[in-house]
XYZ file of C-alpha atoms in Angstrom:
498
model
C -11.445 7.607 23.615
C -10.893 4.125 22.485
C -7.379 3.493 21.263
C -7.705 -0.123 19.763
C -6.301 -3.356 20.381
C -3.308 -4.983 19.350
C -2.491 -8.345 17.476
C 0.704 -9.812 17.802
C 1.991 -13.155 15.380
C 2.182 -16.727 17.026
C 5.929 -17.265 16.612
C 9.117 -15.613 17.251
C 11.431 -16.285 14.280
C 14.670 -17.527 15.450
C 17.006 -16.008 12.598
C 18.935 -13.315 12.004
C 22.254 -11.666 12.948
C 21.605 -8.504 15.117
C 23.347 -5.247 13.762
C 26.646 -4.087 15.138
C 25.383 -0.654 15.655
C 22.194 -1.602 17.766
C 23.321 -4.658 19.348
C 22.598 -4.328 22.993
C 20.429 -1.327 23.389
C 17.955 -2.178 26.041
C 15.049 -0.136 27.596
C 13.384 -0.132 31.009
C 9.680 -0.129 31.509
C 9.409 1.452 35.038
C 6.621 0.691 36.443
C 7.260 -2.967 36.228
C 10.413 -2.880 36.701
C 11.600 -5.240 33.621
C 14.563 -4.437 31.250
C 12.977 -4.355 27.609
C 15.360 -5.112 25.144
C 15.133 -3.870 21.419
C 17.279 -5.019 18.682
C 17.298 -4.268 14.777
C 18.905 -7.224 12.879
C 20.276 -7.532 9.327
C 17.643 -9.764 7.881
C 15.210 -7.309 7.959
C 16.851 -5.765 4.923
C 16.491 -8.934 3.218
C 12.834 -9.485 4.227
C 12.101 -5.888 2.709
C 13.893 -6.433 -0.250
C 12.221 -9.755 -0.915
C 8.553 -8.150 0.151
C 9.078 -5.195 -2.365
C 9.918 -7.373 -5.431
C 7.430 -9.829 -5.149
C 4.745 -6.630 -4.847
C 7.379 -5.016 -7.750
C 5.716 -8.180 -9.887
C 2.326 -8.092 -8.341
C 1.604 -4.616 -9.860
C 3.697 -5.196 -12.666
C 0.746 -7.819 -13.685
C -2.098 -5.485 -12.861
C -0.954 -2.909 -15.027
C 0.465 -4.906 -18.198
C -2.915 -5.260 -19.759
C -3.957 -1.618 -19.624
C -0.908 0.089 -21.214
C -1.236 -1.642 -24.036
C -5.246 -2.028 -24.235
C -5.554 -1.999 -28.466
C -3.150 -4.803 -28.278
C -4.834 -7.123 -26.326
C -8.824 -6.132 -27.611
C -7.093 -7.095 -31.376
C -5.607 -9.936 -30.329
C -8.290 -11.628 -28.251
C -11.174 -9.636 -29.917
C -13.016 -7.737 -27.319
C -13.684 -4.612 -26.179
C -11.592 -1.720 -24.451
C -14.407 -2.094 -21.410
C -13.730 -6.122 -21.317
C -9.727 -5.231 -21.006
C -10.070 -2.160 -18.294
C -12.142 -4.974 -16.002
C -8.597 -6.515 -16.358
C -7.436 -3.889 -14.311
C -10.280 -3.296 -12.636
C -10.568 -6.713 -11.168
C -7.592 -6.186 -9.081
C -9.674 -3.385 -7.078
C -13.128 -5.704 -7.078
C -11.254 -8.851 -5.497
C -9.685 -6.974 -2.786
C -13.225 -5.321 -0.748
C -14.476 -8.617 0.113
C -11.452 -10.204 0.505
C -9.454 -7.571 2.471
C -11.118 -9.076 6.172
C -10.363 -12.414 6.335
C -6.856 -11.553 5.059
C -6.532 -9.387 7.692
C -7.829 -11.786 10.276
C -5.728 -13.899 8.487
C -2.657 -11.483 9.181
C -3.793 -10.931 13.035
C -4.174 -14.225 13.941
C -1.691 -16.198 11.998
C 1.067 -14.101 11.856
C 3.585 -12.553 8.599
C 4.896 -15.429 7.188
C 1.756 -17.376 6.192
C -0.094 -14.244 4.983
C 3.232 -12.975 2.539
C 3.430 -16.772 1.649
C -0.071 -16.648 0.038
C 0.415 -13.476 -1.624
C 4.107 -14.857 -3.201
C 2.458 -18.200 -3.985
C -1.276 -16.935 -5.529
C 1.068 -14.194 -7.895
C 3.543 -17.010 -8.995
C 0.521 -19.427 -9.480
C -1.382 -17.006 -11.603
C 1.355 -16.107 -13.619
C 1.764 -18.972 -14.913
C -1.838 -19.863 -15.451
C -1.530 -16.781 -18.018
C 1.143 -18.854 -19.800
C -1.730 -21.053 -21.141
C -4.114 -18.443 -22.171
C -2.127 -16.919 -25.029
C -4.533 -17.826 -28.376
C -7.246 -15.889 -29.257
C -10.396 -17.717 -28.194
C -8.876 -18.517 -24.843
C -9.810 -14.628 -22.917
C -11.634 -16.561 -20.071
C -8.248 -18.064 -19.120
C -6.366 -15.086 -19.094
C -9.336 -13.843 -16.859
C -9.151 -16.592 -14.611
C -5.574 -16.426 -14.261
C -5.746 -11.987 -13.618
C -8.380 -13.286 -10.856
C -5.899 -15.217 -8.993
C -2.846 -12.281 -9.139
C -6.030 -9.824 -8.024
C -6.639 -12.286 -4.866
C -2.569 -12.205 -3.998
C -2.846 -8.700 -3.871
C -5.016 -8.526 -1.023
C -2.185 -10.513 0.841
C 0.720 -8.124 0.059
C -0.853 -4.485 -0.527
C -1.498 -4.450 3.382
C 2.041 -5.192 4.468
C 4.320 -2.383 4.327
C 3.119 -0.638 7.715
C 3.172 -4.498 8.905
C 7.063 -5.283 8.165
C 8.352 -1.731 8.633
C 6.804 -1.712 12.399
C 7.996 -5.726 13.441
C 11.059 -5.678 11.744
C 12.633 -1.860 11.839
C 13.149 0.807 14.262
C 11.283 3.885 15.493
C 14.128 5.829 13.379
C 13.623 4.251 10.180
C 10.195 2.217 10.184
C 8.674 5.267 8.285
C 11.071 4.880 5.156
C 11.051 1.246 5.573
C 7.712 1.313 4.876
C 8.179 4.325 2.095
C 10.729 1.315 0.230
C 8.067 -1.448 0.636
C 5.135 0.915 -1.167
C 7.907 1.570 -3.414
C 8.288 -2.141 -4.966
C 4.594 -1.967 -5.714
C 5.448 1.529 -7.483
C 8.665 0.248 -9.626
C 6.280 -2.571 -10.265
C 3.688 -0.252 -12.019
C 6.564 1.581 -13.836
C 7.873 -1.290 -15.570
C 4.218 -1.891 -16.133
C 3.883 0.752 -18.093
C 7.581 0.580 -19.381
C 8.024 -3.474 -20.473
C 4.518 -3.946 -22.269
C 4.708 -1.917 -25.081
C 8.506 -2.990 -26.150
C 7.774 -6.321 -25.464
C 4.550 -6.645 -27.379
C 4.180 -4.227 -30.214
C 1.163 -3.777 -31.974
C 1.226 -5.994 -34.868
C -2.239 -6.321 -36.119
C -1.587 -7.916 -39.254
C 0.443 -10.593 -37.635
C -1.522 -12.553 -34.951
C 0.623 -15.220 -34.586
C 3.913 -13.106 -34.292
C 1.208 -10.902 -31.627
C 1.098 -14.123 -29.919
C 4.397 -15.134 -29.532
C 5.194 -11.502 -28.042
C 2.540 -11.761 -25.191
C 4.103 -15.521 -24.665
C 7.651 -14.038 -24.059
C 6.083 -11.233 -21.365
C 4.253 -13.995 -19.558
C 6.552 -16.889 -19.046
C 9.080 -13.777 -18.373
C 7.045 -12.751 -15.938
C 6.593 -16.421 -14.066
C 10.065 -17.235 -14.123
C 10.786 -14.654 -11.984
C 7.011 -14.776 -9.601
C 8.558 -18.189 -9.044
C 12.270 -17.368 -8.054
C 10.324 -14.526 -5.672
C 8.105 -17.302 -4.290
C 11.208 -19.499 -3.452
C 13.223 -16.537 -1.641
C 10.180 -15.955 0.558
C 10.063 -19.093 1.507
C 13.395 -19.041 3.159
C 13.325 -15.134 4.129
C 10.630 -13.665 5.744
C 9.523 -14.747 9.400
C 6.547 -13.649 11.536
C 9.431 -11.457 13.541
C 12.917 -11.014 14.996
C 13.492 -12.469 18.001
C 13.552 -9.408 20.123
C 11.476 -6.400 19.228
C 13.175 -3.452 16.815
C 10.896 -0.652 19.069
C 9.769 0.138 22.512
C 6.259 0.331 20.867
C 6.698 -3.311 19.871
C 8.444 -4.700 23.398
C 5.568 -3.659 25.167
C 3.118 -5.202 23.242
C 1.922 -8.656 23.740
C 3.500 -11.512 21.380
C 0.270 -13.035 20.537
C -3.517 -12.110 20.628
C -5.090 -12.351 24.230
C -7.266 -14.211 25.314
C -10.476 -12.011 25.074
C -9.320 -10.759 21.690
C -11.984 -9.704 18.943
C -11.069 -9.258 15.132
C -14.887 -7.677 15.155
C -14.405 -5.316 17.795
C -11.376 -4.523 16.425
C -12.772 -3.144 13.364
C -15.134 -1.240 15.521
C -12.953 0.540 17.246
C -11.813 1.796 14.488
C -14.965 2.917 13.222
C -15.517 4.786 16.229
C -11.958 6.301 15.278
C -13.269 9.759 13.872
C -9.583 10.933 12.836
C -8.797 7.433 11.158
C -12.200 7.399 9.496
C -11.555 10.771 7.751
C -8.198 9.293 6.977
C -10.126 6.247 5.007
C -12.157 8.596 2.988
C -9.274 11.097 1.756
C -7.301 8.557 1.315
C -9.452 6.373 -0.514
C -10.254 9.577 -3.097
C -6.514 10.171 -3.272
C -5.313 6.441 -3.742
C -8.401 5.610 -5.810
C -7.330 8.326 -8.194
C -3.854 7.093 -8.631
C -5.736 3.793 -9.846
C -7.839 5.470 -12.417
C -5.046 7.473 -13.932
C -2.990 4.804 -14.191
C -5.799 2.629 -15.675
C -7.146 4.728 -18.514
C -3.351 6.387 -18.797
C -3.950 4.604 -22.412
C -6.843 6.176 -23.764
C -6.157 9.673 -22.426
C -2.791 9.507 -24.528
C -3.693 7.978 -27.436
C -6.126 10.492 -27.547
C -3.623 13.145 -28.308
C -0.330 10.763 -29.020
C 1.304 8.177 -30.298
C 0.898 4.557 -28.261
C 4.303 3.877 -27.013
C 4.414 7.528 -25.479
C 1.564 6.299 -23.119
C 4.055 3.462 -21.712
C 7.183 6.672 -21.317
C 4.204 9.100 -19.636
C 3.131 6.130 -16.653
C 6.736 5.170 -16.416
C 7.816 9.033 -15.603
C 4.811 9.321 -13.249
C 5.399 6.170 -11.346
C 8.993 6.908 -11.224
C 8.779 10.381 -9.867
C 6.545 9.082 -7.425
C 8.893 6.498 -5.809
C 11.757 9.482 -5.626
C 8.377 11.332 -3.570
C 7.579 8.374 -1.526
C 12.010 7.999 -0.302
C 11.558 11.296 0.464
C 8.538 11.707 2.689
C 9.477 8.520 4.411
C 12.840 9.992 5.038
C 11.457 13.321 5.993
C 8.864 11.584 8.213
C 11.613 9.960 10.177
C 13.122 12.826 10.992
C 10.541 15.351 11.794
C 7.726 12.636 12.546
C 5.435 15.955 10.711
C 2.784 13.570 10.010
C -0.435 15.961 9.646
C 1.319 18.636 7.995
C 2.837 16.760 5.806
C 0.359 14.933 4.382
C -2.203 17.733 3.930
C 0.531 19.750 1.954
C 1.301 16.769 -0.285
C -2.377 16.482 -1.090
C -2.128 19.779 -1.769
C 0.090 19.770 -4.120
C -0.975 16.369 -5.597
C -4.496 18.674 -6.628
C -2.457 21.055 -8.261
C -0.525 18.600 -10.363
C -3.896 16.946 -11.563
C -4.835 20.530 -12.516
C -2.090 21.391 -14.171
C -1.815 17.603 -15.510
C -5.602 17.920 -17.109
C -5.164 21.663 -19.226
C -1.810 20.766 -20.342
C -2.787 17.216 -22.039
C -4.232 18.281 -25.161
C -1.487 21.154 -25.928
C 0.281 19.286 -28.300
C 3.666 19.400 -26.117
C 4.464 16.078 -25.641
C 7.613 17.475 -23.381
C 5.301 19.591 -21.291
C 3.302 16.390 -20.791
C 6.106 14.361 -19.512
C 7.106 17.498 -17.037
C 3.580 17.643 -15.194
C 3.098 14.088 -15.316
C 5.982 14.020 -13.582
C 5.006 16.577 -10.804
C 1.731 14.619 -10.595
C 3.634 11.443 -9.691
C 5.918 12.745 -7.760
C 2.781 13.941 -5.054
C -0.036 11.791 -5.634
C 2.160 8.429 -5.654
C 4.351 10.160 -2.504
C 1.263 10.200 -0.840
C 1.159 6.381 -0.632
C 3.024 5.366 2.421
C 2.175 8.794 4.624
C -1.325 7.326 4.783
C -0.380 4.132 5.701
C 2.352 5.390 8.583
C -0.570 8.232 9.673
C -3.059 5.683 9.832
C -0.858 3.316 11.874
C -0.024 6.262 14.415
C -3.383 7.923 15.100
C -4.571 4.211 15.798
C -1.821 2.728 17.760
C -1.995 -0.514 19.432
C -3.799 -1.023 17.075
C -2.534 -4.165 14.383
C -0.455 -1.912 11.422
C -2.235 -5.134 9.052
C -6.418 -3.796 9.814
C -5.634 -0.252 9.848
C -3.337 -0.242 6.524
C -6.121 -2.946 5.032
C -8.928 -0.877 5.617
C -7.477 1.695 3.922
C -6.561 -0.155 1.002
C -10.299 -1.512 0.717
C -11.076 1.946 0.657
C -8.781 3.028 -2.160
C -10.007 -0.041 -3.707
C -13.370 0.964 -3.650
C -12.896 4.686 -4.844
C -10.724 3.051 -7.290
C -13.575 1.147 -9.267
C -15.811 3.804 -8.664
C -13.762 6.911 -10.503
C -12.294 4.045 -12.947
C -15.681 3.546 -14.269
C -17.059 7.097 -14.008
C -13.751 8.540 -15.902
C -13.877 5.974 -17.997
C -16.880 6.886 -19.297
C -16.190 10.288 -19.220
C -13.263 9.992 -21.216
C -14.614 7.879 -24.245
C -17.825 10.176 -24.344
C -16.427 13.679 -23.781
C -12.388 13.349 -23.907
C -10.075 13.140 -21.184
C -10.574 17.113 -19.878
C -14.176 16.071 -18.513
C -12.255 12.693 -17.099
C -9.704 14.367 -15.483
C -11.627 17.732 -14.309
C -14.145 15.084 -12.453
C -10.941 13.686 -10.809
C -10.009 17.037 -9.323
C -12.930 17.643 -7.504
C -12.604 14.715 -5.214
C -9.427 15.462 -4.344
C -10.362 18.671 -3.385
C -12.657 17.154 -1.493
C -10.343 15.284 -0.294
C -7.877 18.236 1.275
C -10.676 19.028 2.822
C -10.796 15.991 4.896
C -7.620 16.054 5.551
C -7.369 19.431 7.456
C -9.899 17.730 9.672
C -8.163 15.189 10.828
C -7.377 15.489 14.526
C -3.583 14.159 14.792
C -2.527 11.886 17.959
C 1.071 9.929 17.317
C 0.079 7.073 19.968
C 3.181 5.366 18.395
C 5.630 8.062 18.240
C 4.743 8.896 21.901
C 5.377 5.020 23.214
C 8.417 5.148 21.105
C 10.331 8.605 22.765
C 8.994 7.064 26.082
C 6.021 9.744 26.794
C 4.253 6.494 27.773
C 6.522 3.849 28.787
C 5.849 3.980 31.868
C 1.732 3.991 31.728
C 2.258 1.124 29.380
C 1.253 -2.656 30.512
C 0.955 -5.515 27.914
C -1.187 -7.106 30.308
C -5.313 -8.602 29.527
C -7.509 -6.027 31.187
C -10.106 -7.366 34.275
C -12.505 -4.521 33.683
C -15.483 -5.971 31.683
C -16.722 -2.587 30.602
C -15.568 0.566 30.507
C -12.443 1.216 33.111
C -12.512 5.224 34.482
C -9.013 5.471 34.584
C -7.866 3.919 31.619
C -8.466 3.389 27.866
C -9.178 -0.265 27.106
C -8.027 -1.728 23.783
C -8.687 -5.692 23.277
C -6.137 -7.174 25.668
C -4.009 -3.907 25.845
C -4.040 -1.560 28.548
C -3.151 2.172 27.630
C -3.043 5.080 30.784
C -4.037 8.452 29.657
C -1.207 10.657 28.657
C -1.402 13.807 29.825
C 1.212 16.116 27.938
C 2.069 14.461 24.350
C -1.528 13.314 23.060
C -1.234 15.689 19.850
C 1.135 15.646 17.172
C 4.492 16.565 18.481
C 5.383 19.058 15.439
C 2.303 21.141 15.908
């Protein structure tokens, strides 16, 4: 079975105080007989934290349209379709874009790529500054456009930093805290919007001045974020924070295809099934939190809708801690994730029949629930999809699945949608469920292999060579991955738990 190559940055950073506790902890790779030290260093707390707010702002401007859509279709005088593609947009840019920004990623390292993604938000945030009048929608278009392209260069990241920058004992809630600035981005999304810009119809000028406030707001601080990344994040610490990192080469080989790569992955049948279930799940999430507006509004008052996403987002980043944290510690990967999309089914059933019950309280409780599964799901697909396809780069594997979600996203956006404004949010929603049913079904499929996990308890260590392979086709012996040579194991190929 093909295992997949690896892509290692260009540079080294040369930053960054190592911590006390770690300092010195070194690791031997037998067979060659080299010492392979592994260090965790404080600035990776400061690179995560800097990552997650800049994301925090990302979604925070993918969302802010949306929540409050009869604002912005008075205001600018269009359509409720015209203001979902708003939203929408975000999931359109990111398919085509999603391969050269994870070439991009492969070949020219961390920095650059969260660079572009800090600098494109800040950029069109304050494009959006000049778009507040009425006849001036194509601007505020434009400017959505450019935040939808920056996306593509941070959404793929979390599995990225967690796995250069953090150990095999944390890397799984690392990456849990960097899916979670994305999430506290969406919940002030849902939160800021409708305080800061009430609906005033019969005042378009004091309308405008509202939306004003939000957006220069919301530049002031995409710059400060922009300025911080600049002088935080590097490609990676100077030594490796993993025995699954030390032993992988610092920089693409030689022979090294970005097209093969993606092949290899395509001949992946576990990570496929992985890209469909979580595409339904993830895509999902997207619609919900797209048409969150018109399913409320429907049956309550406006600013509720903005309280309702807020308590499902927020729920859900209290789910994704947890099953990063839990991950960690039981490394339960499978399991895991087929009971949380379990229960993520049953809170979108229970979510859809109690809507419409006139119990505003009972809405915030399942919404709740809902979040708490559906949004926890988040970073078990990306840290599943990076271990079933270890040495494989974290940036293709967690950007593949992010097209997919993507994809799935525009598809059930438009489709519920629809649904909703013809037939009321019960057909919208019920439609919803039966993908992710689907969707559990996938996921029981999947055949678990923690490649990753394996390397890091040293199953492997000793099979392991970061050397360019000499066998120009298939070797007997060995499974070939683009420039990375992995021996078969013979005793810890499945998932440890089960």
């Amino acid at each position: 079975m093909v295992a997949g190559e690896l892509v290692q940055e260009h540079l080294r950073a040369d930053t960054g105080a190592p911590d006390d506790i770690t300092v010195g902890r070194k690791e031997v790779e037998e067979e060659e007989g080299k010492r392979l030290e592994t260090r965790l260093y404080r600035r990776r707390f400061a690179v995560l934290t800097v990552f997650s707010l800049y994301s925090l702002v990302n979604a925070f401007q993918w969302i802010q349209y949306s929540i409050i859509t009869n604002v912005f279709t008075q205001y600018y005088g269009v359509t409720n379709d015209k203001v979902d593609w708003l939203s929408i947009v975000y999931m359109v840019a990111y398919v085509p874009l999603i391969f050269p920004a994870t070439w991009l990623l492969d070949r020219k390292g961390l920095r650059l790529t969260a660079l572009l993604g800090a600098g494109l938000n800040c950029a069109g945030a304050w494009l959006k500054c000049g778009s507040v009048s009425p006849e001036l929608f194509g601007v505020t278009i434009t400017a959505q456009v450019i935040c939808s392209v920056a996306q593509v260069f941070i959404l793929g990241l979390p599995s990225r930093v967690a796995s250069v920058w953090f150990g095999p004992r944390e890397v799984s809630t690392a990456c849990a805290t960097a899916v979670l600035g994305n999430q506290l981005g969406t919940a002030i999304g849902f939160l800021l919007p409708p305080v800061l810009v009430p609906n005033t119809p019969d005042d378009v000028e004091l309308t405008g001045h509202n939306i004003s406030i939000m957006f220069y707001g919301t530049a002031a601080v995409s710059t400060v974020l922009f300025i911080l990344a600049v002088l935080v994040i590097k490609d990676r610490p100077p030594l490796p924070p993993s025995q699954a990192q030390a032993v992988l080469p610092d920089s693409p080989p030689e022979d090294y295809s970005y097209k093969q790569s993606i092949l290899n992955l395509a001949k992946n049948k576990a990570f496929v099934l992985l890209l469909i279930s979580y595409g339904i799940m993830t895509g999902s999430f997207y619609s919900v939190s797209t048409l969150l507006n018109q399913m409320i509004m429907a049956c309550y008052e406006e600013l509720n809708a903005g309280r309702i996403g807020l308590t499902l987002v927020v729920a859900g980043m209290v789910g994704s801690i947890l099953c990063g944290l839990w991950l960690d510690r039981t490394k339960l990967y499978k399991i895991t994730t087929l009971i949380v999309y379990i229960l993520s089914f049953l809170g979108m059933l229970v979510f859809t029949f109690t809507l419409d019950l006139d119990n505003i309280y009972l809405v915030f409780i399942t919404a709740g629930i809902l979040g708490f599964f559906m949004t926890g799901y988040l970073p078990l697909g990306f840290e599943f999809g990076v271990e079933i396809t270890y040495p494989e780069s974290e940036g293709t594997s967690s950007g593949l699945l992010n097209a997919f979600a993507q994809i799935f996203g525009i598809i059930f956006t438009l489709i519920q949608g629809k649904l909703t404004t013809d037939h009321g949010p019960l057909a919208g929603n019920l439609f919803l469920c039966a993908w992710i049913f689907l969707g559990i079904i996938l996921t029981a499929l999947i055949k678990s292999e923690l490649k990753r996990h394996n390397v890091n308890m040293g199953a492997d260590s000793k099979h392991l060579q970061a050397l360019p392979t000499d066998c120009p086709g298939d070797c007997p012996s060995k499974r070939k991955s683009n420039g990375v040579q992995l021996e078969p194991s013979v005793s810890f190929s499945r998932e440890t738990s089960l």
